[in-house]
mmCIF file of C-alpha atoms and ligand atoms in Angstrom:
data_model
loop_
_atom_site.group_PDB
_atom_site.id
_atom_site.type_symbol
_atom_site.label_atom_id
_atom_site.label_comp_id
_atom_site.label_asym_id
_atom_site.label_seq_id
_atom_site.Cartn_x
_atom_site.Cartn_y
_atom_site.Cartn_z
ATOM 1 C CA MET Q 28 -26.713 -70.096 -33.803
ATOM 2 C CA LEU Q 29 -26.379 -66.557 -35.422
ATOM 3 C CA GLY Q 30 -27.353 -64.546 -32.085
ATOM 4 C CA GLN Q 31 -24.593 -66.420 -30.328
ATOM 5 C CA LYS Q 32 -21.981 -65.763 -33.135
ATOM 6 C CA LEU Q 33 -23.134 -62.220 -33.530
ATOM 7 C CA LEU Q 34 -22.577 -61.471 -29.720
ATOM 8 C CA CYS Q 35 -19.018 -63.266 -29.701
ATOM 9 C CA TRP Q 36 -18.134 -61.127 -32.718
ATOM 10 C CA TYR Q 37 -19.417 -57.788 -30.774
ATOM 11 C CA ALA Q 38 -17.620 -58.734 -27.715
ATOM 12 C CA GLN Q 39 -14.129 -58.360 -30.000
ATOM 13 C CA ASN Q 40 -15.104 -55.842 -32.214
ATOM 14 C CA ALA Q 41 -17.613 -53.409 -30.498
ATOM 15 C CA ARG Q 42 -17.115 -49.437 -31.475
ATOM 16 C CA ASP Q 43 -15.843 -47.263 -28.604
ATOM 17 C CA LEU Q 44 -18.442 -44.654 -28.837
ATOM 18 C CA PRO Q 45 -19.203 -41.994 -26.278
ATOM 19 C CA TRP Q 46 -23.151 -42.910 -25.713
ATOM 20 C CA ARG Q 47 -21.821 -46.650 -24.852
ATOM 21 C CA LYS Q 48 -20.167 -45.527 -21.763
ATOM 22 C CA ASN Q 49 -23.638 -45.742 -19.615
ATOM 23 C CA ASP Q 50 -26.809 -46.825 -20.138
ATOM 24 C CA ASP Q 51 -28.409 -43.295 -19.173
ATOM 25 C CA PRO Q 52 -31.790 -43.331 -20.908
ATOM 26 C CA TYR Q 53 -31.323 -39.539 -21.817
ATOM 27 C CA ARG Q 54 -27.586 -39.692 -23.273
ATOM 28 C CA VAL Q 55 -28.817 -42.935 -25.310
ATOM 29 C CA TRP Q 56 -31.987 -41.012 -26.671
ATOM 30 C CA VAL Q 57 -29.643 -38.271 -27.894
ATOM 31 C CA SER Q 58 -27.432 -40.475 -29.631
ATOM 32 C CA GLU Q 59 -30.192 -42.296 -31.326
ATOM 33 C CA VAL Q 60 -31.994 -39.303 -32.559
ATOM 34 C CA MET Q 61 -28.512 -37.716 -33.592
ATOM 35 C CA LEU Q 62 -27.560 -40.635 -35.554
ATOM 36 C CA GLN Q 63 -30.710 -40.942 -37.668
ATOM 37 C CA GLN Q 64 -29.964 -39.943 -41.338
ATOM 38 C CA THR Q 65 -26.492 -38.883 -40.071
ATOM 39 C CA ARG Q 66 -23.223 -40.239 -39.925
ATOM 40 C CA VAL Q 67 -21.470 -41.047 -36.717
ATOM 41 C CA GLU Q 68 -18.368 -38.970 -37.683
ATOM 42 C CA ALA Q 69 -20.755 -35.893 -37.840
ATOM 43 C CA VAL Q 70 -22.491 -37.077 -34.600
ATOM 44 C CA LEU Q 71 -19.782 -37.285 -32.304
ATOM 45 C CA PRO Q 72 -18.500 -33.662 -31.759
ATOM 46 C CA ARG Q 73 -22.170 -32.093 -31.645
ATOM 47 C CA TYR Q 74 -23.051 -34.629 -29.111
ATOM 48 C CA GLU Q 75 -20.336 -33.867 -26.913
ATOM 49 C CA ALA Q 76 -21.103 -30.073 -27.161
ATOM 50 C CA PHE Q 77 -25.077 -30.864 -26.929
ATOM 51 C CA LEU Q 78 -24.530 -32.746 -23.565
ATOM 52 C CA ARG Q 79 -22.169 -30.416 -22.230
ATOM 53 C CA GLU Q 80 -24.659 -27.428 -22.322
ATOM 54 C CA LEU Q 81 -27.849 -29.635 -21.883
ATOM 55 C CA LEU Q 82 -27.022 -31.836 -19.219
ATOM 56 C CA ASP Q 83 -30.379 -33.654 -18.739
ATOM 57 C CA VAL Q 84 -33.904 -33.639 -19.881
ATOM 58 C CA ALA Q 85 -34.669 -30.756 -17.790
ATOM 59 C CA HIS Q 86 -32.037 -28.910 -19.536
ATOM 60 C CA LEU Q 87 -33.207 -29.722 -23.003
ATOM 61 C CA ALA Q 88 -37.036 -29.087 -22.013
ATOM 62 C CA ALA Q 89 -36.223 -25.417 -20.951
ATOM 63 C CA VAL Q 90 -33.671 -24.537 -23.879
ATOM 64 C CA PRO Q 91 -34.830 -21.736 -25.797
ATOM 65 C CA ASP Q 92 -35.522 -22.671 -29.259
ATOM 66 C CA GLU Q 93 -32.884 -20.726 -31.037
ATOM 67 C CA ARG Q 94 -30.272 -21.976 -28.969
ATOM 68 C CA LEU Q 95 -31.241 -25.533 -29.806
ATOM 69 C CA ASN Q 96 -31.233 -24.845 -33.255
ATOM 70 C CA LYS Q 97 -27.646 -23.844 -32.871
ATOM 71 C CA LEU Q 98 -26.624 -26.846 -30.951
ATOM 72 C CA TRP Q 99 -28.420 -28.839 -33.744
ATOM 73 C CA GLU Q 100 -26.737 -26.690 -36.495
ATOM 74 C CA GLY Q 101 -25.157 -28.919 -39.389
ATOM 75 C CA LEU Q 102 -27.154 -32.232 -38.199
ATOM 76 C CA GLY Q 103 -30.175 -31.351 -40.497
ATOM 77 C CA TYR Q 104 -33.350 -32.542 -40.051
ATOM 78 C CA TYR Q 105 -34.460 -29.698 -37.491
ATOM 79 C CA ALA Q 106 -37.696 -31.153 -36.700
ATOM 80 C CA ARG Q 107 -35.867 -33.755 -34.803
ATOM 81 C CA ALA Q 108 -34.676 -31.100 -32.248
ATOM 82 C CA ARG Q 109 -37.720 -29.619 -32.159
ATOM 83 C CA ASN Q 110 -39.475 -32.937 -31.201
ATOM 84 C CA MET Q 111 -36.785 -33.738 -28.726
ATOM 85 C CA LYS Q 112 -37.470 -30.730 -26.813
ATOM 86 C CA LYS Q 113 -41.227 -31.430 -26.701
ATOM 87 C CA ALA Q 114 -40.707 -34.956 -25.465
ATOM 88 C CA ALA Q 115 -38.168 -33.492 -22.846
ATOM 89 C CA MET Q 116 -40.897 -31.169 -21.600
ATOM 90 C CA LYS Q 117 -43.608 -34.375 -21.413
ATOM 91 C CA ILE Q 118 -40.742 -36.446 -19.751
ATOM 92 C CA CYS Q 119 -40.463 -33.522 -17.228
ATOM 93 C CA GLU Q 120 -44.130 -33.679 -16.668
ATOM 94 C CA LEU Q 121 -44.464 -37.306 -16.495
ATOM 95 C CA GLY Q 122 -41.805 -37.134 -13.435
ATOM 96 C CA GLY Q 123 -38.991 -39.192 -15.219
ATOM 97 C CA PHE Q 124 -38.259 -41.268 -18.225
ATOM 98 C CA PRO Q 125 -40.845 -43.890 -19.175
ATOM 99 C CA SER Q 126 -39.205 -47.357 -19.569
ATOM 100 C CA ALA Q 127 -42.122 -49.120 -20.874
ATOM 101 C CA TYR Q 128 -41.889 -49.496 -25.046
ATOM 102 C CA GLU Q 129 -45.673 -48.416 -25.433
ATOM 103 C CA GLU Q 130 -45.270 -45.286 -23.165
ATOM 104 C CA LEU Q 131 -42.020 -44.253 -25.107
ATOM 105 C CA LEU Q 132 -43.687 -44.552 -28.574
ATOM 106 C CA ARG Q 133 -46.595 -41.736 -27.108
ATOM 107 C CA LEU Q 134 -43.407 -39.427 -26.738
ATOM 108 C CA PRO Q 135 -43.145 -36.610 -29.657
ATOM 109 C CA GLY Q 136 -40.963 -37.705 -32.237
ATOM 110 C CA PHE Q 137 -40.640 -41.373 -30.890
ATOM 111 C CA GLY Q 138 -41.272 -43.913 -33.598
ATOM 112 C CA PRO Q 139 -40.486 -47.926 -33.351
ATOM 113 C CA TYR Q 140 -37.061 -47.401 -33.965
ATOM 114 C CA THR Q 141 -36.353 -44.939 -31.424
ATOM 115 C CA ALA Q 142 -38.618 -46.706 -28.631
ATOM 116 C CA GLY Q 143 -36.979 -49.733 -29.310
ATOM 117 C CA ALA Q 144 -33.503 -49.054 -29.115
ATOM 118 C CA VAL Q 145 -34.119 -46.563 -25.801
ATOM 119 C CA SER Q 146 -36.117 -49.615 -24.210
ATOM 120 C CA SER Q 147 -33.272 -52.115 -25.110
ATOM 121 C CA ILE Q 148 -30.403 -50.075 -24.622
ATOM 122 C CA ALA Q 149 -31.370 -47.843 -21.472
ATOM 123 C CA PHE Q 150 -33.744 -50.315 -19.973
ATOM 124 C CA HIS Q 151 -32.669 -53.698 -21.262
ATOM 125 C CA LYS Q 152 -36.180 -54.406 -22.604
ATOM 126 C CA ARG Q 153 -36.505 -57.302 -25.517
ATOM 127 C CA HIS Q 154 -37.376 -55.006 -28.125
ATOM 128 C CA ALA Q 155 -35.967 -54.839 -31.877
ATOM 129 C CA ALA Q 156 -34.745 -51.818 -33.185
ATOM 130 C CA ILE Q 157 -35.228 -51.884 -37.017
ATOM 131 C CA ASP Q 158 -33.615 -49.046 -38.934
ATOM 132 C CA GLY Q 159 -32.033 -48.998 -42.799
ATOM 133 C CA ASN Q 160 -28.752 -50.938 -41.630
ATOM 134 C CA LEU Q 161 -30.623 -53.708 -39.974
ATOM 135 C CA LEU Q 162 -33.314 -53.957 -42.933
ATOM 136 C CA ARG Q 163 -30.059 -54.182 -45.489
ATOM 137 C CA ILE Q 164 -28.684 -57.090 -43.162
ATOM 138 C CA PHE Q 165 -32.022 -58.482 -42.988
ATOM 139 C CA ALA Q 166 -32.760 -58.507 -46.556
ATOM 140 C CA ARG Q 167 -29.305 -60.322 -47.484
ATOM 141 C CA LEU Q 168 -29.480 -62.711 -44.760
ATOM 142 C CA THR Q 169 -33.059 -63.945 -46.021
ATOM 143 C CA ALA Q 170 -32.499 -62.865 -49.744
ATOM 144 C CA SER Q 171 -35.694 -60.965 -49.648
ATOM 145 C CA ASP Q 172 -36.999 -59.513 -52.872
ATOM 146 C CA THR Q 173 -39.351 -57.255 -50.934
ATOM 147 C CA PRO Q 174 -38.170 -53.594 -51.640
ATOM 148 C CA VAL Q 175 -36.927 -52.005 -48.083
ATOM 149 C CA GLN Q 176 -39.917 -49.146 -48.541
ATOM 150 C CA ASN Q 177 -42.427 -51.891 -47.824
ATOM 151 C CA PRO Q 178 -43.369 -51.595 -44.305
ATOM 152 C CA GLY Q 179 -44.120 -55.519 -44.257
ATOM 153 C CA LEU Q 180 -40.145 -55.891 -44.556
ATOM 154 C CA LYS Q 181 -39.912 -53.871 -41.213
ATOM 155 C CA LEU Q 182 -42.106 -56.150 -39.445
ATOM 156 C CA ARG Q 183 -40.620 -59.362 -40.497
ATOM 157 C CA ALA Q 184 -37.128 -58.191 -39.828
ATOM 158 C CA GLU Q 185 -38.371 -57.386 -36.524
ATOM 159 C CA ALA Q 186 -39.748 -60.871 -35.780
ATOM 160 C CA TYR Q 187 -36.342 -62.355 -37.359
ATOM 161 C CA PHE Q 188 -34.285 -60.902 -35.120
ATOM 162 C CA LEU Q 189 -36.209 -61.189 -31.888
ATOM 163 C CA GLU Q 190 -36.344 -64.960 -32.736
ATOM 164 C CA ARG Q 191 -32.595 -65.028 -32.845
ATOM 165 C CA MET Q 192 -32.064 -62.724 -29.625
ATOM 166 C CA PRO Q 193 -30.588 -65.469 -27.234
ATOM 167 C CA GLN Q 194 -32.353 -65.831 -24.327
ATOM 168 C CA GLY Q 195 -30.943 -64.216 -21.254
ATOM 169 C CA CYS Q 196 -28.584 -61.964 -23.199
ATOM 170 C CA ASP Q 197 -28.976 -58.104 -22.947
ATOM 171 C CA PRO Q 198 -31.051 -56.952 -25.918
ATOM 172 C CA GLY Q 199 -29.596 -53.618 -25.967
ATOM 173 C CA THR Q 200 -26.181 -55.348 -26.608
ATOM 174 C CA PHE Q 201 -27.425 -57.340 -29.146
ATOM 175 C CA ASN Q 202 -29.115 -54.483 -31.342
ATOM 176 C CA GLN Q 203 -26.173 -52.728 -30.801
ATOM 177 C CA ALA Q 204 -23.859 -55.665 -32.463
ATOM 178 C CA LEU Q 205 -26.445 -55.588 -35.368
ATOM 179 C CA MET Q 206 -25.776 -51.977 -35.779
ATOM 180 C CA ASP Q 207 -22.107 -52.299 -35.672
ATOM 181 C CA LEU Q 208 -22.295 -55.205 -38.222
ATOM 182 C CA GLY Q 209 -24.271 -53.106 -40.710
ATOM 183 C CA ALA Q 210 -21.706 -50.165 -40.115
ATOM 184 C CA GLY Q 211 -18.684 -51.977 -40.427
ATOM 185 C CA ILE Q 212 -19.296 -55.369 -42.120
ATOM 186 C CA CYS Q 213 -22.802 -55.497 -43.866
ATOM 187 C CA THR Q 214 -22.399 -52.224 -45.524
ATOM 188 C CA PRO Q 215 -24.212 -50.791 -48.357
ATOM 189 C CA GLY Q 216 -21.703 -51.351 -51.124
ATOM 190 C CA ASN Q 217 -19.214 -54.162 -51.155
ATOM 191 C CA PRO Q 218 -20.133 -55.939 -47.589
ATOM 192 C CA SER Q 219 -17.172 -57.566 -46.043
ATOM 193 C CA CYS Q 220 -18.588 -61.232 -46.180
ATOM 194 C CA GLU Q 221 -15.306 -63.002 -45.507
ATOM 195 C CA SER Q 222 -14.968 -61.248 -42.105
ATOM 196 C CA CYS Q 223 -18.867 -61.749 -41.277
ATOM 197 C CA PRO Q 224 -19.802 -63.612 -38.078
ATOM 198 C CA VAL Q 225 -23.110 -65.001 -39.616
ATOM 199 C CA GLN Q 226 -21.928 -65.674 -43.122
ATOM 200 C CA ALA Q 227 -22.860 -69.324 -42.367
ATOM 201 C CA HIS Q 228 -26.719 -67.769 -41.734
ATOM 202 C CA CYS Q 229 -26.744 -65.619 -45.020
ATOM 203 C CA GLU Q 230 -28.594 -66.721 -48.083
ATOM 204 C CA ALA Q 231 -27.436 -63.959 -50.298
ATOM 205 C CA TYR Q 232 -23.608 -64.769 -49.493
ATOM 206 C CA GLN Q 233 -24.277 -68.659 -49.780
ATOM 207 C CA THR Q 234 -25.998 -67.758 -53.471
ATOM 208 C CA ASN Q 235 -23.171 -65.197 -54.346
ATOM 209 C CA THR Q 236 -26.081 -62.722 -54.875
ATOM 210 C CA THR Q 237 -25.238 -60.085 -52.181
ATOM 211 C CA ASP Q 238 -24.961 -57.432 -54.882
ATOM 212 C CA LEU Q 239 -29.079 -58.008 -55.470
ATOM 213 C CA TYR Q 240 -29.891 -57.275 -51.949
ATOM 214 C CA PRO Q 241 -31.642 -55.062 -50.502
ATOM 215 C CA VAL Q 242 -34.091 -54.470 -53.261
ATOM 216 C CA ARG Q 243 -35.052 -50.776 -53.879
ATOM 217 C CA ALA Q 244 -38.331 -49.293 -55.203
ATOM 218 C CA PRO Q 245 -37.512 -46.425 -57.554
ATOM 219 C CA LYS Q 246 -37.350 -43.228 -55.725
ATOM 220 C CA ALA Q 247 -39.475 -40.180 -56.902
ATOM 221 C CA ALA Q 248 -37.701 -37.463 -58.474
ATOM 222 C CA LYS Q 249 -36.438 -34.723 -56.202
ATOM 223 C CA LYS Q 250 -37.997 -31.323 -56.970
ATOM 224 C CA GLU Q 251 -34.945 -28.644 -58.325
ATOM 225 C CA GLU Q 252 -35.389 -25.140 -57.380
ATOM 226 C CA SER Q 253 -32.996 -22.612 -58.550
ATOM 227 C CA PHE Q 254 -32.797 -19.128 -57.042
ATOM 228 C CA ALA Q 255 -30.638 -16.066 -56.182
ATOM 229 C CA VAL Q 256 -29.301 -15.627 -52.528
ATOM 230 C CA TYR Q 257 -28.292 -11.907 -51.861
ATOM 231 C CA LEU Q 258 -25.646 -10.527 -49.731
ATOM 232 C CA ILE Q 259 -26.648 -7.134 -49.139
ATOM 233 C CA VAL Q 260 -23.994 -5.323 -47.090
ATOM 234 C CA GLN Q 261 -24.507 -2.065 -45.024
ATOM 235 C CA GLY Q 262 -21.114 -1.128 -43.395
ATOM 236 C CA GLU Q 263 -19.584 -4.314 -41.552
ATOM 237 C CA LYS Q 264 -22.836 -5.644 -41.349
ATOM 238 C CA ALA Q 265 -25.132 -8.012 -43.755
ATOM 239 C CA TYR Q 266 -29.189 -8.679 -44.009
ATOM 240 C CA VAL Q 267 -30.114 -11.949 -42.695
ATOM 241 C CA ARG Q 268 -33.922 -13.231 -41.912
ATOM 242 C CA LYS Q 269 -35.317 -15.733 -39.774
ATOM 243 C CA ARG Q 270 -37.380 -18.525 -41.452
ATOM 244 C CA PRO Q 271 -41.295 -19.132 -40.264
ATOM 245 C CA GLY Q 272 -41.710 -21.208 -36.986
ATOM 246 C CA GLN Q 273 -43.286 -24.026 -38.934
ATOM 247 C CA GLY Q 274 -42.337 -26.020 -41.947
ATOM 248 C CA MET Q 275 -38.805 -26.663 -43.550
ATOM 249 C CA LEU Q 276 -35.831 -25.215 -41.558
ATOM 250 C CA ALA Q 277 -38.380 -23.615 -39.448
ATOM 251 C CA GLY Q 278 -36.606 -20.948 -37.216
ATOM 252 C CA MET Q 279 -33.447 -21.346 -38.805
ATOM 253 C CA TRP Q 280 -31.707 -18.170 -40.140
ATOM 254 C CA GLU Q 281 -30.634 -17.453 -43.862
ATOM 255 C CA PHE Q 282 -29.675 -14.603 -46.263
ATOM 256 C CA PRO Q 283 -32.709 -13.312 -48.101
ATOM 257 C CA HIS Q 284 -33.639 -15.122 -51.129
ATOM 258 C CA HIS Q 285 -36.332 -15.293 -54.023
ATOM 259 C CA LEU Q 286 -37.221 -17.910 -56.185
ATOM 260 C CA ASP Q 287 -35.910 -16.352 -59.481
ATOM 261 C CA LYS Q 288 -33.052 -14.602 -60.485
ATOM 262 C CA GLU Q 289 -34.967 -11.204 -60.836
ATOM 263 C CA TYR Q 290 -31.919 -9.323 -59.259
ATOM 264 C CA LYS Q 291 -29.136 -9.624 -61.480
ATOM 265 C CA GLY Q 292 -25.873 -8.867 -59.631
ATOM 266 C CA LYS Q 293 -22.402 -10.425 -59.179
ATOM 267 C CA THR Q 294 -22.231 -13.997 -58.558
ATOM 268 C CA LEU Q 295 -19.708 -14.934 -55.495
ATOM 269 C CA VAL Q 296 -20.644 -18.495 -55.066
ATOM 270 C CA SER Q 297 -22.909 -20.915 -56.503
ATOM 271 C CA TYR Q 298 -23.886 -23.953 -54.355
ATOM 272 C CA SER Q 299 -26.087 -26.825 -54.709
ATOM 273 C CA HIS Q 300 -27.809 -28.438 -51.645
ATOM 274 C CA ILE Q 301 -29.601 -31.511 -51.612
ATOM 275 C CA PHE Q 302 -32.464 -32.439 -49.103
ATOM 276 C CA THR Q 303 -34.379 -35.560 -48.969
ATOM 277 C CA HIS Q 304 -37.105 -34.345 -51.353
ATOM 278 C CA ARG Q 305 -35.468 -31.348 -53.289
ATOM 279 C CA ILE Q 306 -32.545 -29.996 -54.622
ATOM 280 C CA TRP Q 307 -31.793 -25.998 -54.033
ATOM 281 C CA HIS Q 308 -29.683 -24.428 -56.870
ATOM 282 C CA MET Q 309 -28.338 -21.352 -55.158
ATOM 283 C CA ASP Q 310 -26.425 -18.369 -56.570
ATOM 284 C CA PHE Q 311 -25.033 -16.084 -53.917
ATOM 285 C CA MET Q 312 -24.769 -12.840 -55.324
ATOM 286 C CA GLN Q 313 -24.306 -9.094 -54.751
ATOM 287 C CA PRO Q 314 -27.423 -7.405 -56.498
ATOM 288 C CA LEU Q 315 -26.531 -4.642 -58.887
ATOM 289 C CA ALA Q 316 -29.645 -2.825 -57.373
ATOM 290 C CA PRO Q 317 -30.534 -4.036 -54.078
ATOM 291 C CA PRO Q 318 -33.944 -5.151 -53.614
ATOM 292 C CA PRO Q 319 -36.484 -3.646 -51.459
ATOM 293 C CA ILE Q 320 -35.364 -4.345 -47.803
ATOM 294 C CA ASP Q 321 -38.118 -6.421 -46.013
ATOM 295 C CA PRO Q 322 -39.136 -5.160 -42.302
ATOM 296 C CA ASP Q 323 -38.350 -8.523 -41.125
ATOM 297 C CA TRP Q 324 -34.519 -8.620 -42.170
ATOM 298 C CA ILE Q 325 -32.164 -7.630 -39.736
ATOM 299 C CA LEU Q 326 -28.629 -6.339 -40.168
ATOM 300 C CA VAL Q 327 -26.044 -8.504 -38.357
ATOM 301 C CA ASP Q 328 -22.444 -8.068 -37.635
ATOM 302 C CA SER Q 329 -19.568 -10.803 -37.934
ATOM 303 C CA ARG Q 330 -19.964 -12.353 -34.591
ATOM 304 C CA ALA Q 331 -23.846 -12.367 -34.843
ATOM 305 C CA LEU Q 332 -23.719 -13.989 -38.161
ATOM 306 C CA GLN Q 333 -21.682 -16.792 -36.737
ATOM 307 C CA ALA Q 334 -23.762 -17.224 -33.530
ATOM 308 C CA LEU Q 335 -27.072 -17.374 -35.497
ATOM 309 C CA PRO Q 336 -28.468 -21.042 -36.314
ATOM 310 C CA MET Q 337 -27.855 -21.738 -40.111
ATOM 311 C CA PRO Q 338 -28.741 -24.415 -41.892
ATOM 312 C CA SER Q 339 -26.143 -26.411 -43.938
ATOM 313 C CA ALA Q 340 -27.708 -24.934 -47.177
ATOM 314 C CA MET Q 341 -26.429 -21.432 -46.093
ATOM 315 C CA ALA Q 342 -23.076 -22.596 -44.928
ATOM 316 C CA PRO Q 343 -21.084 -21.567 -47.895
ATOM 317 C CA PHE Q 344 -22.604 -18.248 -47.879
ATOM 318 C CA ARG Q 345 -22.211 -17.422 -44.528
ATOM 319 C CA ASN Q 346 -18.361 -18.113 -44.919
ATOM 320 C CA GLU Q 347 -18.108 -15.756 -47.776
ATOM 321 C CA ALA Q 348 -20.422 -13.147 -46.213
ATOM 322 C CA LEU Q 349 -17.896 -13.254 -43.387
ATOM 323 C CA LYS Q 350 -15.259 -12.271 -45.867
ATOM 324 C CA HIS Q 351 -17.242 -8.987 -46.766
ATOM 325 C CA ILE Q 352 -18.146 -7.828 -43.630
ATOM 326 C CA LYS Q 353 -14.878 -7.998 -41.456
HETATM 327 FE FE1 SF4 C 5 -23.999 -59.299 -44.947
HETATM 328 FE FE2 SF4 C 5 -22.206 -60.744 -46.331
HETATM 329 FE FE3 SF4 C 5 -22.638 -60.916 -43.742
HETATM 330 FE FE4 SF4 C 5 -24.420 -61.651 -45.548
HETATM 331 S S1 SF4 C 5 -22.345 -62.254 -45.425
HETATM 332 S S2 SF4 C 5 -24.839 -60.486 -43.785
HETATM 333 S S3 SF4 C 5 -24.248 -60.119 -47.262
HETATM 334 S S4 SF4 C 5 -21.791 -59.047 -44.586
#
């Protein structure tokens, strides 16, 4: 059976990951949220640092927003961190981590994937945890022509994997086996079908059509924006500003910029950052005539500049700025 073969393979091939050392729901939750849209290699160092400082739900509930953004720096999708803090406050109010899937779903930031992962891995409840990796495996196993963006595919994948979860097995182990299959064998490009434990159950493999799945609906074009980002230095300090508390990159720090290149100057670094729905093309420049200084801008020295939480889109400019204010 597919489930047994998968579990036997996992027993020999499970990845050694720090969040698998125990089933503490807080540790499982933090890892699952960090891993959404982010590679394991990028998560590993930040996961350790996050847990060293925010030991448990109570610490997370009490952490200042600025510090939380700093601990999340480089992981992107900062709304995840803000929602985690809100959920931590709610969990403290409840007096502990809820274990039921439906209760988890009511927490800020918890969707079916996170609720399924936490309830199955930390509380050993029989739930699926369907993310993009599992959708890909399911689409290939069943040679499904339904685009992965179609919510119906997720429901079918959930039913399919739950049906094949062996009775009596640990649901968390089964779900993690599927996660590892997606990460190491049934990868997006060139799946390693010859090493795959469920090859005999895979319709795409049997029909030599693995390259056709999963089917994707065409993506909407990303919105592109070009602008100048300013390095305005005074002595050994540079101006930065804080983004609004709501919306994209809320509460993060950045160098001042305008949505045009009105202020001409010497370009120090050009960089394009790709977000989920937009692309920023930026020139980091020292303006010939400094723009009017906004009262919200503040001057920071090199130490403060390194300590402030800044989005990855600003990282090359921070490195450049540090050369000018040392
Ligand atoms: Fe994926 Fe290939 Fe395994 Fe099918 S046989 S599940 S395509 S790795």
